[in-house]
mmCIF file of C-alpha atoms in Angstrom:
data_model
loop_
_atom_site.group_PDB
_atom_site.id
_atom_site.type_symbol
_atom_site.label_atom_id
_atom_site.label_comp_id
_atom_site.label_asym_id
_atom_site.label_seq_id
_atom_site.Cartn_x
_atom_site.Cartn_y
_atom_site.Cartn_z
ATOM 1 C CA MET V 7 83.111 39.658 -3.858
ATOM 2 C CA LYS V 8 83.236 43.329 -2.984
ATOM 3 C CA ARG V 9 82.185 44.810 0.344
ATOM 4 C CA ILE V 10 80.416 48.043 1.131
ATOM 5 C CA SER V 11 82.440 50.998 2.407
ATOM 6 C CA LYS V 12 84.157 50.801 5.794
ATOM 7 C CA SER V 13 82.555 54.198 6.541
ATOM 8 C CA ALA V 14 79.217 52.362 6.602
ATOM 9 C CA ILE V 15 79.986 51.240 10.158
ATOM 10 C CA LYS V 16 80.179 54.846 11.416
ATOM 11 C CA TYR V 17 77.178 55.852 9.295
ATOM 12 C CA ARG V 18 74.996 53.058 10.700
ATOM 13 C CA ARG V 19 76.068 53.915 14.249
ATOM 14 C CA VAL V 20 75.104 57.563 13.777
ATOM 15 C CA THR V 21 71.722 56.759 12.221
ATOM 16 C CA SER V 22 70.951 54.166 14.909
ATOM 17 C CA SER V 23 71.900 56.664 17.616
ATOM 18 C CA ILE V 24 69.228 59.042 16.359
ATOM 19 C CA TYR V 25 66.577 56.477 17.322
ATOM 20 C CA LEU V 26 67.898 56.508 20.900
ATOM 21 C CA ILE V 27 66.264 59.890 21.444
ATOM 22 C CA ILE V 28 62.886 58.273 22.233
ATOM 23 C CA PRO V 29 64.025 55.889 25.010
ATOM 24 C CA ILE V 30 66.339 58.518 26.491
ATOM 25 C CA LEU V 31 63.493 61.040 26.678
ATOM 26 C CA THR V 32 61.300 58.319 28.199
ATOM 27 C CA LEU V 33 63.927 57.590 30.833
ATOM 28 C CA LEU V 34 64.275 61.293 31.629
ATOM 29 C CA GLY V 35 60.518 61.585 31.980
ATOM 30 C CA LEU V 36 60.420 58.592 34.322
ATOM 31 C CA PHE V 37 63.269 59.995 36.451
ATOM 32 C CA VAL V 38 61.514 63.351 36.732
ATOM 33 C CA THR V 39 58.274 61.570 37.644
ATOM 34 C CA THR V 40 59.976 59.762 40.541
ATOM 35 C CA PHE V 41 60.479 63.093 42.299
ATOM 36 C CA PHE V 42 56.780 64.010 42.123
ATOM 37 C CA THR V 43 55.077 60.722 43.039
ATOM 38 C CA PRO V 44 53.856 59.371 46.356
ATOM 39 C CA GLU V 45 55.903 56.669 48.084
ATOM 40 C CA ASN V 46 53.619 53.737 47.205
ATOM 41 C CA VAL V 47 53.972 54.260 43.424
ATOM 42 C CA ASP V 48 57.767 54.246 43.431
ATOM 43 C CA PHE V 49 58.077 50.460 42.933
ATOM 44 C CA TYR V 50 56.270 50.537 39.570
ATOM 45 C CA LEU V 51 58.156 53.602 38.518
ATOM 46 C CA TYR V 52 61.490 51.965 39.292
ATOM 47 C CA LEU V 53 60.322 48.852 37.461
ATOM 48 C CA SER V 54 59.493 51.006 34.424
ATOM 49 C CA ILE V 55 62.868 52.735 34.589
ATOM 50 C CA GLY V 56 64.629 49.378 34.793
ATOM 51 C CA GLY V 57 62.635 47.977 31.860
ATOM 52 C CA VAL V 58 63.218 50.962 29.578
ATOM 53 C CA GLY V 59 66.873 51.081 30.663
ATOM 54 C CA LEU V 60 67.344 47.380 29.882
ATOM 55 C CA LEU V 61 65.714 47.728 26.460
ATOM 56 C CA THR V 62 67.914 50.742 25.748
ATOM 57 C CA LEU V 63 71.051 48.775 26.635
ATOM 58 C CA ILE V 64 69.959 45.886 24.400
ATOM 59 C CA TYR V 65 69.323 48.358 21.571
ATOM 60 C CA ILE V 66 72.758 49.931 22.031
ATOM 61 C CA GLY V 67 74.433 46.526 22.147
ATOM 62 C CA TYR V 68 72.868 45.269 18.951
ATOM 63 C CA TYR V 69 72.090 48.260 16.710
ATOM 64 C CA ILE V 70 75.018 50.514 17.625
ATOM 65 C CA ILE V 71 77.796 48.043 18.415
ATOM 66 C CA ALA V 72 77.156 44.687 16.682
ATOM 67 C CA GLU V 73 74.848 45.254 13.695
ATOM 68 C CA PRO V 74 76.993 47.820 11.814
ATOM 69 C CA ILE V 75 80.030 45.526 11.982
ATOM 70 C CA LEU V 76 78.043 42.439 11.003
ATOM 71 C CA THR V 77 76.372 44.230 8.095
ATOM 72 C CA TYR V 78 79.758 45.390 6.833
ATOM 73 C CA LYS V 79 81.085 41.861 7.147
ATOM 74 C CA TYR V 80 78.192 40.022 5.487
ATOM 75 C CA LEU V 81 76.861 42.381 2.783
ATOM 76 C CA ARG V 82 78.687 41.728 -0.474
ATOM 77 C CA TYR V 83 78.106 42.184 -4.160
ATOM 78 C CA GLN V 84 79.716 41.387 -7.493
ATOM 79 C CA ILE V 85 79.103 41.363 -11.208
ATOM 80 C CA GLU V 86 79.949 38.027 -12.770
ATOM 81 C CA ASN V 87 78.960 36.361 -16.050
ATOM 82 C CA GLY V 88 76.412 39.039 -16.890
ATOM 83 C CA GLU V 89 74.695 38.839 -13.508
ATOM 84 C CA LEU V 90 74.528 41.125 -10.500
ATOM 85 C CA ILE V 91 74.901 39.092 -7.307
ATOM 86 C CA VAL V 92 74.077 40.591 -3.893
ATOM 87 C CA GLU V 93 74.603 38.532 -0.733
ATOM 88 C CA GLN V 94 73.309 39.886 2.553
ATOM 89 C CA GLY V 95 71.930 38.904 5.910
ATOM 90 C CA ILE V 96 73.292 38.388 9.382
ATOM 91 C CA PHE V 97 71.119 35.571 10.692
ATOM 92 C CA THR V 98 69.369 34.583 7.451
ATOM 93 C CA ARG V 99 71.698 34.704 4.462
ATOM 94 C CA LYS V 100 70.080 35.762 1.184
ATOM 95 C CA ARG V 101 71.612 35.669 -2.258
ATOM 96 C CA HIS V 102 69.913 37.771 -4.922
ATOM 97 C CA VAL V 103 70.918 37.240 -8.545
ATOM 98 C CA ALA V 104 69.675 39.506 -11.335
ATOM 99 C CA PRO V 105 70.731 39.145 -14.965
ATOM 100 C CA LEU V 106 72.088 42.487 -16.125
ATOM 101 C CA PHE V 107 70.015 42.477 -19.324
ATOM 102 C CA ARG V 108 66.845 42.553 -17.164
ATOM 103 C CA ILE V 109 67.839 45.687 -15.266
ATOM 104 C CA GLN V 110 65.507 48.497 -16.302
ATOM 105 C CA ASN V 111 66.564 51.308 -14.017
ATOM 106 C CA ILE V 112 69.590 52.244 -11.891
ATOM 107 C CA ASP V 113 69.252 54.870 -9.164
ATOM 108 C CA VAL V 114 72.030 56.303 -7.025
ATOM 109 C CA SER V 115 70.723 57.911 -3.846
ATOM 110 C CA GLU V 116 72.134 59.616 -0.785
ATOM 111 C CA GLY V 117 70.614 61.236 2.256
ATOM 112 C CA PRO V 118 72.061 64.107 4.265
ATOM 113 C CA ILE V 119 73.862 61.822 6.729
ATOM 114 C CA MET V 120 75.160 59.597 3.923
ATOM 115 C CA ARG V 121 76.471 62.700 2.163
ATOM 116 C CA LYS V 122 78.368 63.673 5.320
ATOM 117 C CA PHE V 123 80.189 60.311 5.208
ATOM 118 C CA GLY V 124 80.711 60.398 1.411
ATOM 119 C CA LEU V 125 78.400 57.429 0.851
ATOM 120 C CA SER V 126 75.697 56.575 -1.668
ATOM 121 C CA GLY V 127 73.265 53.734 -2.114
ATOM 122 C CA ILE V 128 72.473 52.207 -5.486
ATOM 123 C CA THR V 129 69.221 50.522 -6.525
ATOM 124 C CA PHE V 130 68.958 48.192 -9.513
ATOM 125 C CA SER V 131 65.352 47.709 -10.640
ATOM 126 C CA THR V 132 64.116 44.816 -12.738
ATOM 127 C CA ALA V 133 60.515 43.997 -13.633
ATOM 128 C CA SER V 134 60.208 41.660 -10.653
ATOM 129 C CA GLU V 135 62.477 43.058 -7.930
ATOM 130 C CA LYS V 136 64.763 45.786 -6.707
ATOM 131 C CA LEU V 137 68.307 45.111 -5.535
ATOM 132 C CA TYR V 138 69.713 47.723 -3.193
ATOM 133 C CA ILE V 139 73.380 48.016 -2.309
ATOM 134 C CA PRO V 140 73.705 50.487 0.571
ATOM 135 C CA GLU V 141 76.625 52.565 1.761
ATOM 136 C CA LEU V 142 79.082 52.470 -1.123
ATOM 137 C CA GLU V 143 81.674 55.179 -1.558
ATOM 138 C CA LYS V 144 80.087 57.842 -3.768
ATOM 139 C CA GLU V 145 82.642 57.384 -6.556
ATOM 140 C CA GLU V 146 82.283 53.608 -6.412
ATOM 141 C CA ALA V 147 78.482 53.836 -6.756
ATOM 142 C CA VAL V 148 78.746 56.123 -9.777
ATOM 143 C CA ALA V 149 81.417 53.878 -11.343
ATOM 144 C CA LEU V 150 79.289 50.770 -10.731
ATOM 145 C CA ARG V 151 76.309 52.483 -12.331
ATOM 146 C CA GLN V 152 78.373 53.431 -15.397
ATOM 147 C CA MET V 153 79.875 49.950 -15.670
ATOM 148 C CA VAL V 154 76.466 48.246 -15.545
ATOM 149 C CA ARG V 155 75.070 50.705 -18.105
ATOM 150 C CA GLU V 156 77.983 49.970 -20.436
ATOM 151 C CA ILE V 157 77.550 46.209 -20.064
ATOM 152 C CA ILE V 158 73.814 46.519 -20.785
ATOM 153 C CA ARG V 159 74.422 48.856 -23.745
ATOM 154 C CA ASN V 160 77.061 46.535 -25.219
ATOM 155 C CA SER V 161 74.896 43.436 -24.756
ATOM 156 C CA LYS V 162 71.970 45.129 -26.517
ATOM 157 C CA ARG V 163 74.200 46.142 -29.424
ATOM 158 C CA GLY V 164 75.557 42.598 -29.701
ATOM 159 C CA SER V 165 72.116 40.981 -29.669
ATOM 160 C CA SER V 166 70.603 43.289 -32.312
ATOM 161 C CA VAL V 167 73.348 42.608 -34.882
#
């Protein structure tokens, strides 16, 4: 089975770091507040700082350090026997299987940060579900899209004869 791009680790770290803006601004606000409060309120303020700081450290530990590596390790895909197979999940493993002849639409997408890392995501839509493979190299996503289109086109030609 194929893996997503190794650049996905850096991409996920950058996107997860963006969400750190909120707790960091909260911590800054709490620190500034400590200078302008009376003595008897300091305990609750320090408790708040400790709580937000602890949650921020947990967030950094999971979403910036562990989760990108684990996602890279456990998200895999392959095309085999006319089926698209996507396996994903860190704690709960899921295996999605979609017959290629049921795929109705294939979309390749990329956001501004993905573009910076040369990555694209690809979505395969059937009548009942959507299978998304994130963070592939741009060329690999386009090649996968073309390959699936060719397989579908050839299978339709073979069945109509």
